[in-house]
Amino acid sequence: MPWRQAWIEPDVPHSSKRPRLDAEAPLTREERIQRRAYEVWISEIMLQQTRVETVREYWKAWMEKWPTLEALANASVDDVLAVWRGLGYYGRARRIHEAAQKVMTDPHLRGQLPANAQELMEHIPGVGPYTAGAISSIVFGHAVPILDGNVARVLCRQTGLYSDPRAKSTNDLLWHMARMLVESVAPHERSDVPGRWNQGLMELGSTLCTPTRPGCDTCPIKPTCLTYAEGRMYEGDLAQSEEKDMEDLCTWCAPIPDPADDSTDVETTSPKKKKSLQQMTLTGKKAAPPKKSQGLDLCTKYTQLFPMRIAKQPPRNETRLVCIIRATSFDGVDLAEPLYMISQRPDQGLLAKLWEFPTDILPIPYDEELDDSTCMDRTHDFVASLRPPPPMRTSADQGPAAVNAPVTLRPTNVRRLGRVRHEFSHLHWHMHVVLAEVDALSPRESNRRDKTLAASAFPSSYVQPIEWALADGVEAASMGTGLQRCWSLLTRSV
């Protein structure tokens, strides 16, 4: 991974024998540490809910374009979103850009990322405990913990913790365990040990202690893994096992599903619905004789139950009418080139500040077919309800009020292009894509030609900022992957 580099000791001066990272002059030790902090910060944000192999090329492209935090701060948000395009969760890119600008302008920060995890969380937008811990330990050598899904899985299996991962008490306990461990292996001065330890825990969870089919046989911490020991005990005859006193019962753990139950799905285990077996090393109860099971051995099945998994809520489905609106004339005068209408999403929420084509939410089930008649009628009404700016500036002799007065759109041809399905973690978009060719009419011209166009009866609530762009401008606009696929339906059909 290109963001993995050797730790830079804070008290060792920069050596002239090291390769120069700047064409004009070698970086000072502090500058090199800050650059490493910037590189780790970007990698950690990109890696959130994204595969390493996907992030690798994005990270390289990012660093080539903005090798320093100052360069990023001077970039435009549109450029940042354009480079981020395809990674998803675009709020991450906006927060990185906002944070870079704050670091460069805040007199408290003076152009540098803090070394302390608490200060990182307090002063850098979008940096939480995990990212702060990664930067502080990997770059600055502080003994602070990190906790991601991989680390949580390792800790749950090591300690046999089976409790609701949504509970604050569970999260606090895991953070406490991670802190105890990193402080015990690096109790003294700053060093590379905390960073290597934290990265080692993540690597262990991603390569061996995986959600399914964990590599327990080759795991280096198998001797201390309570879950593995319990799984082996479950496989054997527990009739002779030592019983524990009732006061030793675990107060953290919920009843554990029976790993021999083939109906147990480790990806969607819901403890309330599954046959349960109490934690055998603590309850003082003798377990039943081992059961036969096909496929994976019972020890592996038992290990896969940890950490507890809660069934996810199904995503919401939304049916959308995506209108690619193409203007070819204005007040009867042909435009030199066709213009396309694009609108910018709100500053907050899903795909914030990204561009899209005007979209109408349809009140029909996503799996219901949209017939041509309904599609055409809905498109005509929706397009006619929009009040965009003129696709070209009107004549100055028409008066200041008329120069940028909203125009009326007269659909001349509507054609269905196809359907696009785009999935977010919590929402699925089912998009019916249409091309609507329109004539744009100024208010005076629309009233003169057709008074019915001046006031559409369609109850449009579409208030997003609208602009006109050439085809090249649409290509360059920062759009989500789903909307890019909608545009591709048109470009492929030409």
Short mmCIF file of C-alpha atoms in Angstrom, two decimals:
data_model
loop_
_atom_site.label_atom_id
_atom_site.label_comp_id
_atom_site.label_asym_id
_atom_site.label_seq_id
_atom_site.Cartn_x
_atom_site.Cartn_y
_atom_site.Cartn_z
CA MET A 1 0.00 0.00 0.00
CA PRO A 2 1.63 3.26 -1.13
CA TRP A 3 0.62 5.14 2.04
CA ARG A 4 2.59 2.67 4.18
CA GLN A 5 6.02 4.20 4.71
CA ALA A 6 8.78 3.94 7.31
CA TRP A 7 8.19 5.88 10.51
CA ILE A 8 10.06 9.18 10.76
CA GLU A 9 11.61 9.59 14.20
CA PRO A 10 10.76 13.06 15.49
CA ASP A 11 14.14 13.66 17.14
CA VAL A 12 16.37 12.55 14.26
CA PRO A 13 17.45 15.35 11.87
CA HIS A 14 16.77 14.99 8.19
CA SER A 15 19.63 13.21 6.38
CA SER A 16 20.97 14.64 3.14
CA LYS A 17 21.36 11.06 1.89
CA ARG A 18 17.62 10.56 1.79
CA PRO A 19 15.90 11.07 -1.58
CA ARG A 20 14.65 14.60 -2.12
CA LEU A 21 10.86 14.92 -2.14
CA ASP A 22 10.85 18.46 -3.49
CA ALA A 23 12.39 19.64 -6.73
CA GLU A 24 13.69 22.85 -5.15
CA ALA A 25 14.97 21.81 -1.72
CA PRO A 26 14.93 18.83 0.63
CA LEU A 27 12.16 18.86 3.18
CA THR A 28 12.94 19.44 6.81
CA ARG A 29 12.19 16.68 9.28
CA GLU A 30 9.03 18.45 10.48
CA GLU A 31 7.87 19.00 6.91
CA ARG A 32 8.38 15.33 6.12
CA ILE A 33 6.39 14.31 9.20
CA GLN A 34 3.58 16.68 8.24
CA ARG A 35 3.54 15.29 4.71
CA ARG A 36 3.28 11.78 6.13
CA ALA A 37 0.42 12.91 8.37
CA TYR A 38 -1.36 14.34 5.34
CA GLU A 39 -0.82 11.13 3.35
CA VAL A 40 -2.07 8.88 6.16
CA TRP A 41 -5.05 11.16 6.77
CA ILE A 42 -6.15 11.00 3.12
CA SER A 43 -5.67 7.21 2.99
CA GLU A 44 -7.69 6.61 6.14
CA ILE A 45 -10.59 8.75 4.94
CA MET A 46 -10.58 7.04 1.54
CA LEU A 47 -10.46 3.59 3.14
CA GLN A 48 -13.68 4.16 5.06
CA GLN A 49 -16.18 1.67 3.63
CA THR A 50 -14.00 1.23 0.52
CA ARG A 51 -11.78 -1.66 -0.58
CA VAL A 52 -8.02 -1.23 -0.43
CA GLU A 53 -7.53 -2.08 -4.11
CA THR A 54 -10.02 0.59 -5.10
CA VAL A 55 -8.39 3.20 -2.89
CA ARG A 56 -4.87 2.51 -4.13
CA GLU A 57 -5.25 4.22 -7.53
CA TYR A 58 -7.41 7.04 -6.17
CA TRP A 59 -4.82 7.81 -3.50
CA LYS A 60 -2.00 7.91 -6.06
CA ALA A 61 -3.98 10.24 -8.35
CA TRP A 62 -4.88 12.46 -5.39
CA MET A 63 -1.26 12.79 -4.25
CA GLU A 64 -0.07 13.55 -7.76
CA LYS A 65 -2.59 16.38 -8.04
CA TRP A 66 -2.29 17.74 -4.48
CA PRO A 67 0.96 16.49 -2.89
CA THR A 68 0.61 18.79 0.11
CA LEU A 69 -2.16 19.94 2.38
CA GLU A 70 -1.60 23.52 1.20
CA ALA A 71 -2.13 22.50 -2.42
CA LEU A 72 -5.39 20.82 -1.47
CA ALA A 73 -6.57 23.89 0.43
CA ASN A 74 -6.04 26.03 -2.69
CA ALA A 75 -8.08 23.69 -4.90
CA SER A 76 -11.73 24.27 -5.74
CA VAL A 77 -14.38 22.03 -4.26
CA ASP A 78 -15.49 21.05 -7.77
CA ASP A 79 -11.98 19.82 -8.60
CA VAL A 80 -11.88 17.84 -5.35
CA LEU A 81 -15.23 16.21 -6.05
CA ALA A 82 -14.16 15.43 -9.61
CA VAL A 83 -11.05 13.55 -8.44
CA TRP A 84 -13.13 11.77 -5.78
CA ARG A 85 -15.76 10.74 -8.33
CA GLY A 86 -16.41 7.01 -8.13
CA LEU A 87 -15.35 6.54 -4.48
CA GLY A 88 -18.82 7.34 -3.15
CA TYR A 89 -19.78 8.98 0.16
CA TYR A 90 -18.89 12.37 -1.29
CA GLY A 91 -19.30 14.09 2.06
CA ARG A 92 -15.87 12.70 2.90
CA ALA A 93 -14.26 14.68 0.08
CA ARG A 94 -15.99 17.91 1.08
CA ARG A 95 -14.95 17.53 4.71
CA ILE A 96 -11.33 16.86 3.69
CA HIS A 97 -11.34 20.04 1.60
CA GLU A 98 -12.94 22.09 4.38
CA ALA A 99 -10.45 20.70 6.89
CA ALA A 100 -7.47 21.53 4.65
CA GLN A 101 -8.65 25.11 4.32
CA LYS A 102 -9.14 25.37 8.07
CA VAL A 103 -5.66 24.02 8.80
CA MET A 104 -4.11 26.62 6.51
CA THR A 105 -6.12 29.57 7.89
CA ASP A 106 -6.62 28.72 11.58
CA PRO A 107 -4.01 30.61 13.67
CA HIS A 108 -4.10 27.80 16.22
CA LEU A 109 -3.09 25.17 13.65
CA ARG A 110 -0.67 27.32 11.58
CA GLY A 111 -0.77 25.01 8.59
CA GLN A 112 -0.04 21.79 10.49
CA LEU A 113 -2.06 18.76 11.53
CA PRO A 114 -1.93 18.27 15.33
CA ALA A 115 0.03 15.32 16.68
CA ASN A 116 -2.35 14.70 19.58
CA ALA A 117 -5.42 12.56 18.86
CA GLN A 118 -7.73 14.69 21.00
CA GLU A 119 -6.66 17.88 19.22
CA LEU A 120 -7.15 16.22 15.85
CA MET A 121 -10.76 15.41 16.77
CA GLU A 122 -11.38 18.89 18.17
CA HIS A 123 -9.91 20.94 15.33
CA ILE A 124 -10.09 18.89 12.12
CA PRO A 125 -13.57 18.51 10.54
CA GLY A 126 -14.51 14.92 9.75
CA VAL A 127 -11.81 13.37 11.96
CA GLY A 128 -13.21 11.01 14.59
CA PRO A 129 -11.54 8.70 17.13
CA TYR A 130 -10.43 6.13 14.57
CA THR A 131 -8.80 8.53 12.09
CA ALA A 132 -7.27 10.57 14.91
CA GLY A 133 -5.82 7.42 16.46
CA ALA A 134 -4.39 6.28 13.13
CA ILE A 135 -2.65 9.60 12.41
CA SER A 136 -1.41 10.07 15.97
CA SER A 137 -0.02 6.54 16.34
CA ILE A 138 1.25 5.80 12.82
CA VAL A 139 2.81 9.20 12.11
CA PHE A 140 3.55 10.77 15.47
CA GLY A 141 4.22 7.60 17.50
CA HIS A 142 1.73 8.20 20.31
CA ALA A 143 0.28 5.21 22.17
CA VAL A 144 -3.35 5.78 21.23
CA PRO A 145 -5.79 3.09 20.05
CA ILE A 146 -7.74 2.62 16.85
CA LEU A 147 -10.92 0.62 16.45
CA ASP A 148 -12.33 -0.38 13.08
CA GLY A 149 -14.33 -3.43 12.08
CA ASN A 150 -11.23 -5.60 11.74
CA VAL A 151 -9.84 -4.64 15.14
CA ALA A 152 -13.23 -5.04 16.82
CA ARG A 153 -13.55 -8.55 15.39
CA VAL A 154 -10.11 -9.55 16.69
CA LEU A 155 -10.87 -8.19 20.16
CA CYS A 156 -14.31 -9.81 20.35
CA ARG A 157 -12.87 -13.19 19.44
CA GLN A 158 -9.88 -12.86 21.73
CA THR A 159 -12.08 -12.08 24.73
CA GLY A 160 -15.19 -14.08 23.76
CA LEU A 161 -17.27 -10.90 23.80
CA TYR A 162 -20.73 -11.48 22.35
CA SER A 163 -22.82 -8.36 22.87
CA ASP A 164 -24.85 -5.92 20.81
CA PRO A 165 -22.39 -3.93 18.64
CA ARG A 166 -24.87 -1.05 18.49
CA ALA A 167 -24.75 -0.55 22.25
CA LYS A 168 -22.60 2.30 23.55
CA SER A 169 -21.41 0.05 26.36
CA THR A 170 -20.03 -2.47 23.85
CA ASN A 171 -18.27 0.24 21.85
CA ASP A 172 -16.80 1.80 24.99
CA LEU A 173 -15.55 -1.57 26.19
CA LEU A 174 -13.83 -2.32 22.87
CA TRP A 175 -12.14 1.09 22.85
CA HIS A 176 -11.01 0.48 26.42
CA MET A 177 -9.50 -2.89 25.48
CA ALA A 178 -7.74 -1.40 22.45
CA ARG A 179 -6.32 1.38 24.62
CA MET A 180 -5.10 -1.06 27.27
CA LEU A 181 -3.28 -3.09 24.64
CA VAL A 182 -1.51 -0.27 22.79
CA GLU A 183 -0.48 1.39 26.03
CA SER A 184 0.92 -1.89 27.33
CA VAL A 185 3.10 -2.49 24.25
CA ALA A 186 4.32 1.13 24.06
CA PRO A 187 4.23 2.52 27.59
CA HIS A 188 7.13 4.94 27.32
CA GLU A 189 8.39 7.41 24.72
CA ARG A 190 7.04 7.99 21.24
CA SER A 191 8.13 5.30 18.81
CA ASP A 192 7.05 3.31 15.79
CA VAL A 193 5.58 0.59 18.02
CA PRO A 194 2.04 2.05 18.43
CA GLY A 195 1.63 2.51 14.69
CA ARG A 196 2.97 -0.95 13.87
CA TRP A 197 0.79 -2.47 16.59
CA ASN A 198 -2.39 -0.78 15.37
CA GLN A 199 -1.69 -1.63 11.75
CA GLY A 200 -0.86 -5.20 12.77
CA LEU A 201 -4.27 -5.59 14.45
CA MET A 202 -5.98 -4.31 11.31
CA GLU A 203 -3.94 -6.63 9.10
CA LEU A 204 -4.74 -9.60 11.32
CA GLY A 205 -8.45 -8.90 11.04
CA SER A 206 -8.36 -8.38 7.28
CA THR A 207 -6.17 -11.39 6.40
CA LEU A 208 -6.68 -14.14 9.01
CA CYS A 209 -9.37 -13.22 11.54
CA THR A 210 -11.90 -12.69 8.76
CA PRO A 211 -15.70 -12.65 9.17
CA THR A 212 -16.07 -16.05 7.48
CA ARG A 213 -13.66 -18.97 7.28
CA PRO A 214 -11.07 -17.48 9.66
CA GLY A 215 -7.53 -18.87 9.40
CA CYS A 216 -7.36 -20.03 13.01
CA ASP A 217 -4.80 -22.76 12.30
CA THR A 218 -2.14 -20.24 11.27
CA CYS A 219 -3.19 -17.35 13.52
CA PRO A 220 -0.27 -16.10 15.67
CA ILE A 221 -2.53 -15.24 18.62
CA LYS A 222 -4.52 -18.46 18.63
CA PRO A 223 -3.10 -19.54 22.05
CA THR A 224 -4.79 -16.56 23.74
CA CYS A 225 -8.04 -16.61 21.75
CA LEU A 226 -10.93 -17.44 24.06
CA THR A 227 -13.40 -17.93 21.22
CA TYR A 228 -11.14 -20.47 19.52
CA ALA A 229 -10.71 -22.34 22.82
CA GLU A 230 -14.47 -22.38 23.37
CA GLY A 231 -15.02 -23.63 19.83
CA ARG A 232 -12.62 -26.51 20.38
CA MET A 233 -14.34 -27.32 23.67
CA TYR A 234 -17.68 -27.29 21.92
CA GLU A 235 -16.40 -29.84 19.44
CA GLY A 236 -15.26 -32.16 22.22
CA ASP A 237 -16.98 -33.88 25.09
CA LEU A 238 -17.59 -31.29 27.81
CA ALA A 239 -18.81 -33.75 30.39
CA GLN A 240 -15.47 -33.59 32.22
CA SER A 241 -14.98 -29.82 31.86
CA GLU A 242 -14.43 -27.79 34.99
CA GLU A 243 -17.54 -26.00 36.18
CA LYS A 244 -17.52 -22.36 37.18
CA ASP A 245 -19.33 -20.72 40.07
CA MET A 246 -22.47 -18.78 39.24
CA GLU A 247 -20.83 -15.48 40.24
CA ASP A 248 -18.46 -15.97 37.28
CA LEU A 249 -21.31 -15.56 34.80
CA CYS A 250 -20.52 -12.96 32.14
CA THR A 251 -22.67 -9.86 32.47
CA TRP A 252 -21.72 -8.55 29.04
CA CYS A 253 -22.59 -11.38 26.70
CA ALA A 254 -25.91 -12.30 25.16
CA PRO A 255 -26.94 -15.92 24.53
CA ILE A 256 -24.88 -17.35 21.70
CA PRO A 257 -26.55 -19.08 18.71
CA ASP A 258 -25.83 -22.78 18.32
CA PRO A 259 -23.10 -23.14 15.68
CA ALA A 260 -24.34 -26.64 14.82
CA ASP A 261 -27.64 -25.16 13.62
CA ASP A 262 -27.22 -25.09 9.84
CA SER A 263 -29.98 -22.50 9.56
CA THR A 264 -27.77 -19.97 11.32
CA ASP A 265 -26.58 -17.39 8.82
CA VAL A 266 -23.46 -15.73 10.14
CA GLU A 267 -24.08 -12.66 8.00
CA THR A 268 -27.53 -11.90 9.40
CA THR A 269 -27.56 -13.58 12.77
CA SER A 270 -30.30 -12.23 14.98
CA PRO A 271 -29.90 -13.65 18.51
CA LYS A 272 -33.56 -13.25 19.32
CA LYS A 273 -34.59 -15.62 16.54
CA LYS A 274 -31.92 -18.29 16.79
CA LYS A 275 -31.54 -21.31 18.99
CA SER A 276 -29.11 -20.26 21.72
CA LEU A 277 -26.37 -21.85 23.79
CA GLN A 278 -25.01 -20.10 26.85
CA GLN A 279 -21.32 -19.30 26.99
CA MET A 280 -19.92 -22.57 28.23
CA THR A 281 -16.73 -21.40 29.92
CA LEU A 282 -18.61 -19.11 32.27
CA THR A 283 -22.05 -20.51 32.96
CA GLY A 284 -21.12 -23.63 34.88
CA LYS A 285 -23.49 -25.70 32.78
CA LYS A 286 -22.47 -28.82 30.92
CA ALA A 287 -23.00 -28.59 27.18
CA ALA A 288 -24.70 -31.26 25.16
CA PRO A 289 -22.56 -33.79 23.30
CA PRO A 290 -21.13 -32.45 20.04
CA LYS A 291 -23.42 -32.45 17.06
CA LYS A 292 -22.58 -33.50 13.55
CA SER A 293 -22.57 -30.77 10.95
CA GLN A 294 -21.79 -30.72 7.26
CA GLY A 295 -19.25 -28.34 5.72
CA LEU A 296 -17.21 -26.22 8.10
CA ASP A 297 -16.08 -27.75 11.37
CA LEU A 298 -17.96 -26.65 14.48
CA CYS A 299 -14.99 -24.74 15.86
CA THR A 300 -14.88 -22.53 12.76
CA LYS A 301 -18.64 -22.11 12.81
CA TYR A 302 -18.49 -21.09 16.44
CA THR A 303 -15.73 -18.56 15.75
CA GLN A 304 -17.70 -17.06 12.86
CA LEU A 305 -20.47 -16.11 15.27
CA PHE A 306 -18.21 -13.45 16.79
CA PRO A 307 -18.70 -10.55 16.93
CA MET A 308 -22.49 -10.51 17.23
CA ARG A 309 -24.17 -9.54 13.97
CA ILE A 310 -27.47 -7.74 13.84
CA ALA A 311 -29.75 -8.13 10.86
CA LYS A 312 -29.65 -4.98 8.76
CA GLN A 313 -32.74 -3.02 7.87
CA PRO A 314 -33.57 -3.46 4.19
CA PRO A 315 -32.77 -0.41 2.06
CA ARG A 316 -35.52 1.94 0.99
CA ASN A 317 -36.46 1.89 -2.71
CA GLU A 318 -37.21 5.08 -4.63
CA THR A 319 -38.57 5.42 -8.16
CA ARG A 320 -37.16 8.44 -10.00
CA LEU A 321 -37.78 10.10 -13.34
CA VAL A 322 -34.47 11.51 -14.55
CA CYS A 323 -34.95 14.12 -17.26
CA ILE A 324 -32.01 14.92 -19.52
CA ILE A 325 -33.30 18.23 -20.87
CA ARG A 326 -31.73 19.46 -24.10
CA ALA A 327 -32.46 22.96 -25.39
CA THR A 328 -31.98 23.56 -29.11
CA SER A 329 -33.50 27.04 -29.49
CA PHE A 330 -34.33 30.18 -27.51
CA ASP A 331 -37.32 32.28 -28.53
CA GLY A 332 -37.30 30.62 -31.91
CA VAL A 333 -33.61 31.25 -32.60
CA ASP A 334 -31.51 28.10 -32.97
CA LEU A 335 -28.64 27.78 -30.52
CA ALA A 336 -25.14 27.29 -31.90
CA GLU A 337 -24.88 24.06 -29.91
CA PRO A 338 -27.44 22.16 -27.85
CA LEU A 339 -27.38 22.95 -24.14
CA TYR A 340 -28.22 20.55 -21.32
CA MET A 341 -29.81 21.43 -18.02
CA ILE A 342 -28.01 20.36 -14.85
CA SER A 343 -28.88 21.17 -11.26
CA GLN A 344 -26.85 21.16 -8.06
CA ARG A 345 -27.94 19.10 -5.08
CA PRO A 346 -28.32 20.76 -1.64
CA ASP A 347 -25.32 21.59 0.54
CA GLN A 348 -26.19 18.86 3.02
CA GLY A 349 -27.30 15.26 2.73
CA LEU A 350 -26.84 12.57 0.11
CA LEU A 351 -24.47 13.54 -2.74
CA ALA A 352 -24.36 17.09 -1.36
CA LYS A 353 -23.26 19.77 -3.84
CA LEU A 354 -22.91 17.27 -6.69
CA TRP A 355 -24.61 17.90 -10.02
CA GLU A 356 -27.50 15.91 -11.46
CA PHE A 357 -30.19 16.09 -14.10
CA PRO A 358 -33.59 17.46 -12.96
CA THR A 359 -35.37 14.58 -11.30
CA ASP A 360 -38.96 13.91 -10.30
CA ILE A 361 -39.78 11.39 -7.56
CA LEU A 362 -42.51 9.06 -8.83
CA PRO A 363 -45.21 7.82 -6.45
CA ILE A 364 -45.15 4.28 -7.81
CA PRO A 365 -43.52 1.08 -6.50
CA TYR A 366 -40.02 0.49 -7.80
CA ASP A 367 -40.94 -2.91 -9.23
CA GLU A 368 -43.97 -1.59 -11.10
CA GLU A 369 -43.56 -0.96 -14.81
CA LEU A 370 -43.91 2.67 -15.92
CA ASP A 371 -46.07 2.69 -19.04
CA ASP A 372 -45.19 4.99 -21.92
CA SER A 373 -48.27 7.16 -21.60
CA THR A 374 -47.68 7.90 -17.90
CA CYS A 375 -43.98 8.48 -18.53
CA MET A 376 -44.65 10.97 -21.35
CA ASP A 377 -47.35 12.85 -19.45
CA ARG A 378 -45.25 13.07 -16.28
CA THR A 379 -42.21 14.25 -18.21
CA HIS A 380 -44.13 16.97 -20.08
CA ASP A 381 -45.70 18.28 -16.87
CA PHE A 382 -42.46 18.18 -14.89
CA VAL A 383 -40.36 19.87 -17.59
CA ALA A 384 -42.98 22.54 -18.17
CA SER A 385 -43.04 23.31 -14.45
CA LEU A 386 -39.32 24.17 -14.32
CA ARG A 387 -38.23 27.80 -14.48
CA PRO A 388 -34.54 27.80 -15.44
CA PRO A 389 -32.45 30.81 -16.40
CA PRO A 390 -32.17 31.64 -20.13
CA PRO A 391 -29.89 29.29 -22.07
CA MET A 392 -28.30 32.45 -23.53
CA ARG A 393 -28.32 36.10 -22.45
CA THR A 394 -31.19 38.09 -23.88
CA SER A 395 -30.78 41.42 -25.59
CA ALA A 396 -29.94 44.31 -23.28
CA ASP A 397 -32.62 46.48 -24.85
CA GLN A 398 -35.26 44.26 -23.31
CA GLY A 399 -34.48 45.76 -19.90
CA PRO A 400 -32.52 44.54 -16.86
CA ALA A 401 -35.39 42.47 -15.51
CA ALA A 402 -35.66 40.46 -18.70
CA VAL A 403 -31.99 39.63 -19.05
CA ASN A 404 -32.01 36.82 -16.49
CA ALA A 405 -35.75 36.27 -16.10
CA PRO A 406 -36.72 32.57 -15.79
CA VAL A 407 -37.76 31.02 -19.04
CA THR A 408 -40.52 28.59 -19.92
CA LEU A 409 -39.71 25.22 -21.47
CA ARG A 410 -41.83 23.82 -24.27
CA PRO A 411 -41.13 20.06 -24.72
CA THR A 412 -40.98 19.24 -28.40
CA ASN A 413 -39.88 15.62 -28.23
CA VAL A 414 -39.57 13.13 -25.37
CA ARG A 415 -37.78 9.83 -25.74
CA ARG A 416 -37.20 7.07 -23.21
CA LEU A 417 -33.55 6.07 -22.91
CA GLY A 418 -33.75 3.21 -20.45
CA ARG A 419 -33.52 2.36 -16.77
CA VAL A 420 -30.63 2.65 -14.32
CA ARG A 421 -30.48 1.09 -10.87
CA HIS A 422 -28.05 2.63 -8.38
CA GLU A 423 -27.57 1.38 -4.84
CA PHE A 424 -26.53 3.21 -1.71
CA SER A 425 -26.17 1.36 1.58
CA HIS A 426 -29.56 2.58 2.82
CA LEU A 427 -31.32 3.53 -0.41
CA HIS A 428 -31.81 2.11 -3.88
CA TRP A 429 -32.60 4.41 -6.78
CA HIS A 430 -34.64 2.99 -9.68
CA MET A 431 -34.25 5.63 -12.38
CA HIS A 432 -36.34 5.91 -15.53
CA VAL A 433 -34.22 8.05 -17.86
CA VAL A 434 -35.76 10.21 -20.59
CA LEU A 435 -34.41 12.72 -23.08
CA ALA A 436 -36.62 15.80 -23.31
CA GLU A 437 -35.84 18.15 -26.20
CA VAL A 438 -37.24 21.61 -25.53
CA ASP A 439 -37.60 25.10 -26.91
CA ALA A 440 -36.85 27.78 -24.32
CA LEU A 441 -39.17 30.77 -24.35
CA SER A 442 -38.78 34.05 -22.50
CA PRO A 443 -41.87 35.10 -20.48
CA ARG A 444 -42.98 37.62 -23.11
CA GLU A 445 -42.52 35.16 -25.94
CA SER A 446 -44.23 32.30 -24.13
CA ASN A 447 -47.25 34.47 -23.36
CA ARG A 448 -47.42 35.61 -26.94
CA ARG A 449 -47.22 32.08 -28.35
CA ASP A 450 -49.10 30.02 -25.80
CA LYS A 451 -50.54 31.43 -22.61
CA THR A 452 -50.98 27.93 -21.17
CA LEU A 453 -47.22 27.60 -20.82
CA ALA A 454 -46.93 30.56 -18.48
CA ALA A 455 -48.40 28.73 -15.48
CA SER A 456 -48.06 25.00 -15.27
CA ALA A 457 -50.50 23.14 -13.07
CA PHE A 458 -47.85 20.59 -12.13
CA PRO A 459 -47.11 20.80 -8.37
CA SER A 460 -43.34 21.07 -8.77
CA SER A 461 -41.23 21.56 -5.65
CA TYR A 462 -37.97 21.49 -7.59
CA VAL A 463 -35.99 24.45 -6.27
CA GLN A 464 -32.39 23.31 -6.79
CA PRO A 465 -30.01 25.70 -8.60
CA ILE A 466 -30.14 25.16 -12.37
CA GLU A 467 -27.52 25.83 -15.02
CA TRP A 468 -27.10 25.15 -18.71
CA ALA A 469 -24.01 23.34 -19.99
CA LEU A 470 -22.61 22.05 -23.25
CA ALA A 471 -22.08 18.32 -23.56
CA ASP A 472 -18.43 18.76 -22.55
CA GLY A 473 -19.56 20.65 -19.47
CA VAL A 474 -21.85 17.82 -18.49
CA GLU A 475 -18.96 15.39 -18.87
CA ALA A 476 -16.77 17.55 -16.62
CA ALA A 477 -19.42 18.19 -13.96
CA SER A 478 -19.04 16.42 -10.61
CA MET A 479 -21.81 13.83 -10.78
CA GLY A 480 -22.43 10.67 -8.85
CA THR A 481 -21.83 7.33 -10.53
CA GLY A 482 -25.54 6.66 -10.98
CA LEU A 483 -26.13 9.94 -12.85
CA GLN A 484 -23.06 9.32 -15.01
CA ARG A 485 -24.63 6.04 -16.07
CA CYS A 486 -27.82 7.92 -16.97
CA TRP A 487 -25.76 10.25 -19.18
CA SER A 488 -24.10 7.23 -20.77
CA LEU A 489 -27.49 6.01 -21.96
CA LEU A 490 -27.70 9.13 -24.11
CA THR A 491 -24.10 9.21 -25.35
CA ARG A 492 -24.28 5.54 -26.35
CA SER A 493 -27.51 6.11 -28.26
CA VAL A 494 -26.12 8.95 -30.38
#
